[in-house]
CSV table of C-alpha atoms in Angstrom, one decimal:
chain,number,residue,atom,x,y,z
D,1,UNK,CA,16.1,-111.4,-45.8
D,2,UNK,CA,14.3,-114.6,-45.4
D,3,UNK,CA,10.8,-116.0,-46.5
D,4,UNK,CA,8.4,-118.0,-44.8
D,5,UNK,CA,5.3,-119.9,-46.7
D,6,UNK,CA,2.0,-121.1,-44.2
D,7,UNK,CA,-0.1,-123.3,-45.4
D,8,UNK,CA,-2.8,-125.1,-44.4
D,9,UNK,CA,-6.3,-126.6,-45.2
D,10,UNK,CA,-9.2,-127.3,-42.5
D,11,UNK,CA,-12.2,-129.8,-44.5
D,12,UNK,CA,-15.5,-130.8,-42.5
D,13,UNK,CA,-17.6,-133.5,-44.2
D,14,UNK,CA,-21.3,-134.4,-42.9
D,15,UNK,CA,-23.3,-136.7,-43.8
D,16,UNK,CA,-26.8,-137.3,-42.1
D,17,UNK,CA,-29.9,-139.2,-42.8
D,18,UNK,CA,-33.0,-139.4,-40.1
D,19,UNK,CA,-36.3,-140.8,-39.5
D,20,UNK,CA,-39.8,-139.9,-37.8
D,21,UNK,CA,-42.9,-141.2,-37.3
D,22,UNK,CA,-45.8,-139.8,-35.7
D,23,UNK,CA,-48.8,-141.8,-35.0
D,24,UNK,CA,-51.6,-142.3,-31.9
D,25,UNK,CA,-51.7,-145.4,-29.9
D,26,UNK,CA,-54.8,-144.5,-27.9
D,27,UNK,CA,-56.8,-141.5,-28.0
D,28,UNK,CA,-54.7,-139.6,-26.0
D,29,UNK,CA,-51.5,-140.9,-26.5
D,30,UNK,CA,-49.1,-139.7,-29.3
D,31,UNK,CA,-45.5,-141.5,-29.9
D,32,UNK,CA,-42.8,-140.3,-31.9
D,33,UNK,CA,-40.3,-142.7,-33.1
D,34,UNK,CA,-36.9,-141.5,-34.8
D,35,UNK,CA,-34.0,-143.0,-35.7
D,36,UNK,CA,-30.7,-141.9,-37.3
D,37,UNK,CA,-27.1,-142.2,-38.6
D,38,UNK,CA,-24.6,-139.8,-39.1
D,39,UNK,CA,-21.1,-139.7,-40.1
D,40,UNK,CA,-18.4,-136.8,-39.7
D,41,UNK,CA,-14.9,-137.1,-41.0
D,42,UNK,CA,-12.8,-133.7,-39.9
D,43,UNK,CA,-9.5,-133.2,-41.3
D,44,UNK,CA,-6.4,-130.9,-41.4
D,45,UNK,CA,-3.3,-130.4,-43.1
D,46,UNK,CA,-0.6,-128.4,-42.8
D,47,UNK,CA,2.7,-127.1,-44.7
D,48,UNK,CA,5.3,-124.8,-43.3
D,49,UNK,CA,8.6,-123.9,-45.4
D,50,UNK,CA,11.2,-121.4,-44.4
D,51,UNK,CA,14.5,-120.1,-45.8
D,52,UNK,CA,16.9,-117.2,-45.0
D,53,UNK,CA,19.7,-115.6,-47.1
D,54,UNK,CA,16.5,-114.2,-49.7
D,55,UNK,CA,18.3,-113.2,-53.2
D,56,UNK,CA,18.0,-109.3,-53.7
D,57,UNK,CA,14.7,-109.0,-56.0
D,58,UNK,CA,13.1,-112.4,-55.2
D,59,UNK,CA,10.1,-113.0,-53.0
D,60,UNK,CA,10.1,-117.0,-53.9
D,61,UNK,CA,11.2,-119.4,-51.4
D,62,UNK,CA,13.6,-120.9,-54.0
D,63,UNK,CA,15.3,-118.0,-53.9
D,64,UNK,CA,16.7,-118.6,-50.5
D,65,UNK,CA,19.9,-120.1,-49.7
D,66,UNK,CA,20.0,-121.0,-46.0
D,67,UNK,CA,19.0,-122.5,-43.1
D,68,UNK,CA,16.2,-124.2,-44.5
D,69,UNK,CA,13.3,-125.8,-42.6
D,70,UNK,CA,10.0,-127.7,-43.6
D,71,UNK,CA,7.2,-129.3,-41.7
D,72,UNK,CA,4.2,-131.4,-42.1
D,73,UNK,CA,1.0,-131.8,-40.4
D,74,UNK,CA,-1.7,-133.9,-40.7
D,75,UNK,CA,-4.8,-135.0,-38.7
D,76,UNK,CA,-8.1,-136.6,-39.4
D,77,UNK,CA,-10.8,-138.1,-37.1
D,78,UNK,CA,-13.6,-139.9,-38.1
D,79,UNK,CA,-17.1,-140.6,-36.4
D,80,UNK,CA,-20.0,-142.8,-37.3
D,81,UNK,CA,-22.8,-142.4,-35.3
D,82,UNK,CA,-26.5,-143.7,-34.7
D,83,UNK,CA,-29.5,-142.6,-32.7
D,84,UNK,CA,-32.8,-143.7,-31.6
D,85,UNK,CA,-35.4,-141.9,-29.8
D,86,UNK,CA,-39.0,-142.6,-28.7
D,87,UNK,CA,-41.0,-139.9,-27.2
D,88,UNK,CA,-44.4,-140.7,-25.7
D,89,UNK,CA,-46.9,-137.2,-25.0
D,90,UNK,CA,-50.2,-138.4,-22.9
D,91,UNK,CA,-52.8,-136.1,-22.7
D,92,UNK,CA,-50.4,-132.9,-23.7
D,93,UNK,CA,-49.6,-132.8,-20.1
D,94,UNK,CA,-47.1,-135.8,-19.5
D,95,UNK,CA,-44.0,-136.0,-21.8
D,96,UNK,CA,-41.7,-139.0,-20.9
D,97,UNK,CA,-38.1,-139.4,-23.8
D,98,UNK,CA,-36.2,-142.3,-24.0
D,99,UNK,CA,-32.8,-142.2,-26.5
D,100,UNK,CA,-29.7,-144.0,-27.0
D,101,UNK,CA,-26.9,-142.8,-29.2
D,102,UNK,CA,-23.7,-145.0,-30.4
D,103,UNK,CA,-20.5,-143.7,-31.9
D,104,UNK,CA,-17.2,-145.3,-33.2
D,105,UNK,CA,-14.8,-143.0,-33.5
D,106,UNK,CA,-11.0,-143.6,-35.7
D,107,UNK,CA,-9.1,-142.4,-32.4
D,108,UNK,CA,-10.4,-144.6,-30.0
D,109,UNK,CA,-8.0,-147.6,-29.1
D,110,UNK,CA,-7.5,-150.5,-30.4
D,111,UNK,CA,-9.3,-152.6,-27.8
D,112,UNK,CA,-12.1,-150.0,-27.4
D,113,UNK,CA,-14.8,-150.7,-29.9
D,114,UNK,CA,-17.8,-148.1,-29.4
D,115,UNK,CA,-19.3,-145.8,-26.3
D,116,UNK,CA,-23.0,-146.0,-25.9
D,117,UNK,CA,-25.0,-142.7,-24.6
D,118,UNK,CA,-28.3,-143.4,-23.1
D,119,UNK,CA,-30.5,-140.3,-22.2
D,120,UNK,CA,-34.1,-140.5,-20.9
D,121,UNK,CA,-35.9,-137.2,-19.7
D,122,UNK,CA,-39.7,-136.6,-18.3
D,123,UNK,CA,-41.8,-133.6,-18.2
D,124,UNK,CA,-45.1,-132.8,-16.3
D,125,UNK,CA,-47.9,-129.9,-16.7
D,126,UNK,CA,-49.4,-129.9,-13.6
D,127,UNK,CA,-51.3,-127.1,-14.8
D,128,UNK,CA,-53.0,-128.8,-16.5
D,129,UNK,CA,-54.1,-131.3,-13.9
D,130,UNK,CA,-58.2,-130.6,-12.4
D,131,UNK,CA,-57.1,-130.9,-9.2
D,132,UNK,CA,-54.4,-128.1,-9.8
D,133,UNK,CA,-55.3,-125.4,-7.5
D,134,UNK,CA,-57.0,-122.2,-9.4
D,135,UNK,CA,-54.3,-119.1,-8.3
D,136,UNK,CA,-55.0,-116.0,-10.5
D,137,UNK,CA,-51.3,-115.1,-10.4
D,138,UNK,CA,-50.6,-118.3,-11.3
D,139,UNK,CA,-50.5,-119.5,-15.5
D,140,UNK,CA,-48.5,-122.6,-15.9
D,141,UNK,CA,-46.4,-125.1,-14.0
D,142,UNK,CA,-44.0,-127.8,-15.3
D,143,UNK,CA,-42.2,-130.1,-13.8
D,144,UNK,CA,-39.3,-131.9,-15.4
D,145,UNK,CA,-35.8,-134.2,-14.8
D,146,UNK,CA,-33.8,-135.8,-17.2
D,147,UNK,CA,-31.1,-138.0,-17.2
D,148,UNK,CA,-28.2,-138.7,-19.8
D,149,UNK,CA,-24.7,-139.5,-20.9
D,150,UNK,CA,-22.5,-137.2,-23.5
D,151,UNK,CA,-18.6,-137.4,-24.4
D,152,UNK,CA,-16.0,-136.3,-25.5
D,153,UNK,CA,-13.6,-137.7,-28.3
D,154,UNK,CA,-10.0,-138.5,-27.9
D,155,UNK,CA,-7.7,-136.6,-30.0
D,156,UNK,CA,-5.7,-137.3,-33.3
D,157,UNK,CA,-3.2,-140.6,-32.3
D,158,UNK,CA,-3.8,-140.1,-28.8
D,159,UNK,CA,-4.4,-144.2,-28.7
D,160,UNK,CA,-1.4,-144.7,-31.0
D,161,UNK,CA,2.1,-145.6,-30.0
D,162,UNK,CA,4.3,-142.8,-33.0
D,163,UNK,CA,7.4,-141.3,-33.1
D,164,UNK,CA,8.6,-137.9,-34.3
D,165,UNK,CA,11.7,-137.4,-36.6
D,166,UNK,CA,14.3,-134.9,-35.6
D,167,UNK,CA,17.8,-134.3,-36.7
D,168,UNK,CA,21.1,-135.0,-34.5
D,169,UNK,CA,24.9,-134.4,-34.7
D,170,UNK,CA,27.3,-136.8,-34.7
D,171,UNK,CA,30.7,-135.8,-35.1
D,172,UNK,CA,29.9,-132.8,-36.8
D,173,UNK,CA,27.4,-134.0,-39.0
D,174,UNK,CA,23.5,-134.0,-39.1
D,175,UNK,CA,22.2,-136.7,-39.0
D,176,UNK,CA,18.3,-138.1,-38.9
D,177,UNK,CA,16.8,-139.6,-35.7
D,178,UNK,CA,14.0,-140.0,-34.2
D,179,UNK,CA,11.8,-139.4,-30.6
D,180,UNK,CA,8.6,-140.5,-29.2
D,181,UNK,CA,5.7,-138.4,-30.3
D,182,UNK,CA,3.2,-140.5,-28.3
D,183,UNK,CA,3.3,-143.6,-26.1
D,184,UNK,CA,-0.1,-144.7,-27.2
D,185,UNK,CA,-3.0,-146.6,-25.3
D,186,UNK,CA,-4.8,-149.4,-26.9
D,187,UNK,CA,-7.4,-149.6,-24.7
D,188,UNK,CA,-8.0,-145.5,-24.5
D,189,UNK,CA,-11.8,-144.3,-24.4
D,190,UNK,CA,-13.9,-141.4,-24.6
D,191,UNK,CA,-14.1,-138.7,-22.1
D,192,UNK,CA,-18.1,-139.6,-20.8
D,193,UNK,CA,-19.9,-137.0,-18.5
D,194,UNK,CA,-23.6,-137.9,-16.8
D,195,UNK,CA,-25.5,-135.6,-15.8
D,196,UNK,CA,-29.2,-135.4,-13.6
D,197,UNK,CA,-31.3,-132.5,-13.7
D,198,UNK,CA,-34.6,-131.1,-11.8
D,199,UNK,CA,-36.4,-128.6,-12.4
D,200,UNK,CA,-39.5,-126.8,-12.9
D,201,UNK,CA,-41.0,-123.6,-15.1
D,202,UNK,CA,-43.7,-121.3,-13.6
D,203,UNK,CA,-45.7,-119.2,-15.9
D,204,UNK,CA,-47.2,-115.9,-13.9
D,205,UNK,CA,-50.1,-113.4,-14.7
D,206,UNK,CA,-50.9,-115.3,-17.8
D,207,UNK,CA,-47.6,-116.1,-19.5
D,208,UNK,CA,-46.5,-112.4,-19.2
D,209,UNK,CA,-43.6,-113.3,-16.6
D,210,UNK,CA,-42.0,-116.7,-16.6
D,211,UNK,CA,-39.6,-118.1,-13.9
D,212,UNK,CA,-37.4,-121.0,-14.6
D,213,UNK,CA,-35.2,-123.6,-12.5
D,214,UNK,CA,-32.7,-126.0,-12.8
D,215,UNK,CA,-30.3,-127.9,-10.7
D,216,UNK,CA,-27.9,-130.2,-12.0
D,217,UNK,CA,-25.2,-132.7,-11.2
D,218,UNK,CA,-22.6,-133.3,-13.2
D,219,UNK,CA,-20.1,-136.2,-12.8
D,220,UNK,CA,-17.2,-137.1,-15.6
D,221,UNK,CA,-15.3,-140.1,-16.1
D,222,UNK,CA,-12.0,-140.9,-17.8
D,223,UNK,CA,-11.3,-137.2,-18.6
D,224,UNK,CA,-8.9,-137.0,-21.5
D,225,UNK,CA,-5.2,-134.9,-20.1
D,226,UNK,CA,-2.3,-135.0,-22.1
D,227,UNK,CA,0.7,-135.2,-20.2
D,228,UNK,CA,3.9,-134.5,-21.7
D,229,UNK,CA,6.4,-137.4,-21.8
D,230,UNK,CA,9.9,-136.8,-20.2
């Protein structure tokens, strides 16, 4: 018989602290201000252990006697974070957002401090507009478009130059050596995408049926492919 042991351990950690304001300018403008920090560490670990030859009666890996095998597995990323956001609302009919976000993550490169995601986004109720045209059919229209920038981490020592051990025989005899697990890349990035959107919502027959519309465009830049080394 033989007997195999699986182990491993997933951990999330979160830590988050915002703040908002709320206050009027004018009479009919409103801001909101917010700012932010958050940190996320996410972490792995793994430990396998095998053995054949199981003595009669035993179900313990120490009661194995051949071809033994262990492996080890470890991974943990690391992001800190921080965001700030102003939203300006004028007249509840025109809604403009402004927001930048900035991260530093543990697998960027070396060379490759932090990655900066600025987002802005506008809204309009032309509804709500005298000069809107009175249709009975007609509830509610907003307009809206946005603009912004989101990414995508690197993985566990993708940036890092690391080798892997292995075991090869010389003469007969094992003996320990090593390969390359990753050749690394100091000055290695985020994955960052931009997207534009337009688009309106209609509101018919007083609210009962609503129609909405998007159309987007989507563009990404240094897109993160692992290619296997020969």
């Amino acid at each position: 018989g033989f007997r195999g042991v699986y182990n491993a351990n997933i951990y999330n950690y979160t830590a988050s602290l915002n703040a908002s304001a709320t206050y009027d300018a004018l009479r009919d403008l409103k801001l909101t201000t917010t700012a932010g920090t958050q940190y996320t560490d996410v972490g792995f670990h793994r430990t396998d252990a095998y053995g054949a030859k199981l003595l009669a009666g035993s179900g313990s890996l120490a009661g194995t006697a051949a071809r033994f095998a262990v492996a080890e597995l470890t991974n943990d990323i690391r992001t800190l974070g921080f965001l700030g956001r102003q939203q300006v609302a004028w007249r509840d009919r025109v809604f403009l957002t402004g927001s930048v976000r900035t991260d530093k993550n543990s697998a960027f490169g070396a060379n490759f401090d932090r990655v900066i995601y600025p987002s802005v986004s506008a809204s309009w109720v032309a509804s709500e507009e005298e000069f809107f045209p009175r249709l009975p059919a007609l509830s509610q229209l907003r307009l809206r478009a946005a603009l912004g920038s989101a990414g995508q981490n690197p993985g566990y020592l993708a940036a890092e130059q690391y080798y892997r051990p292995t075991t090869s025989i010389i003469k007969g005899s094992d003996v320990p050596a090593f390969t390359i697990g990753g050749a690394g890349n100091s000055n290695l990035k985020p994955e960052k995408s931009t997207e534009r959107e337009l688009g309106f919502d209609l509101g018919l027959l007083g609210d009962r049926i609503g129609i909405e519309y998007t159309h987007y465009n989507k563009l990404t830049k240094d897109a993160l492919v692992n290619v296997n080394n020969a």
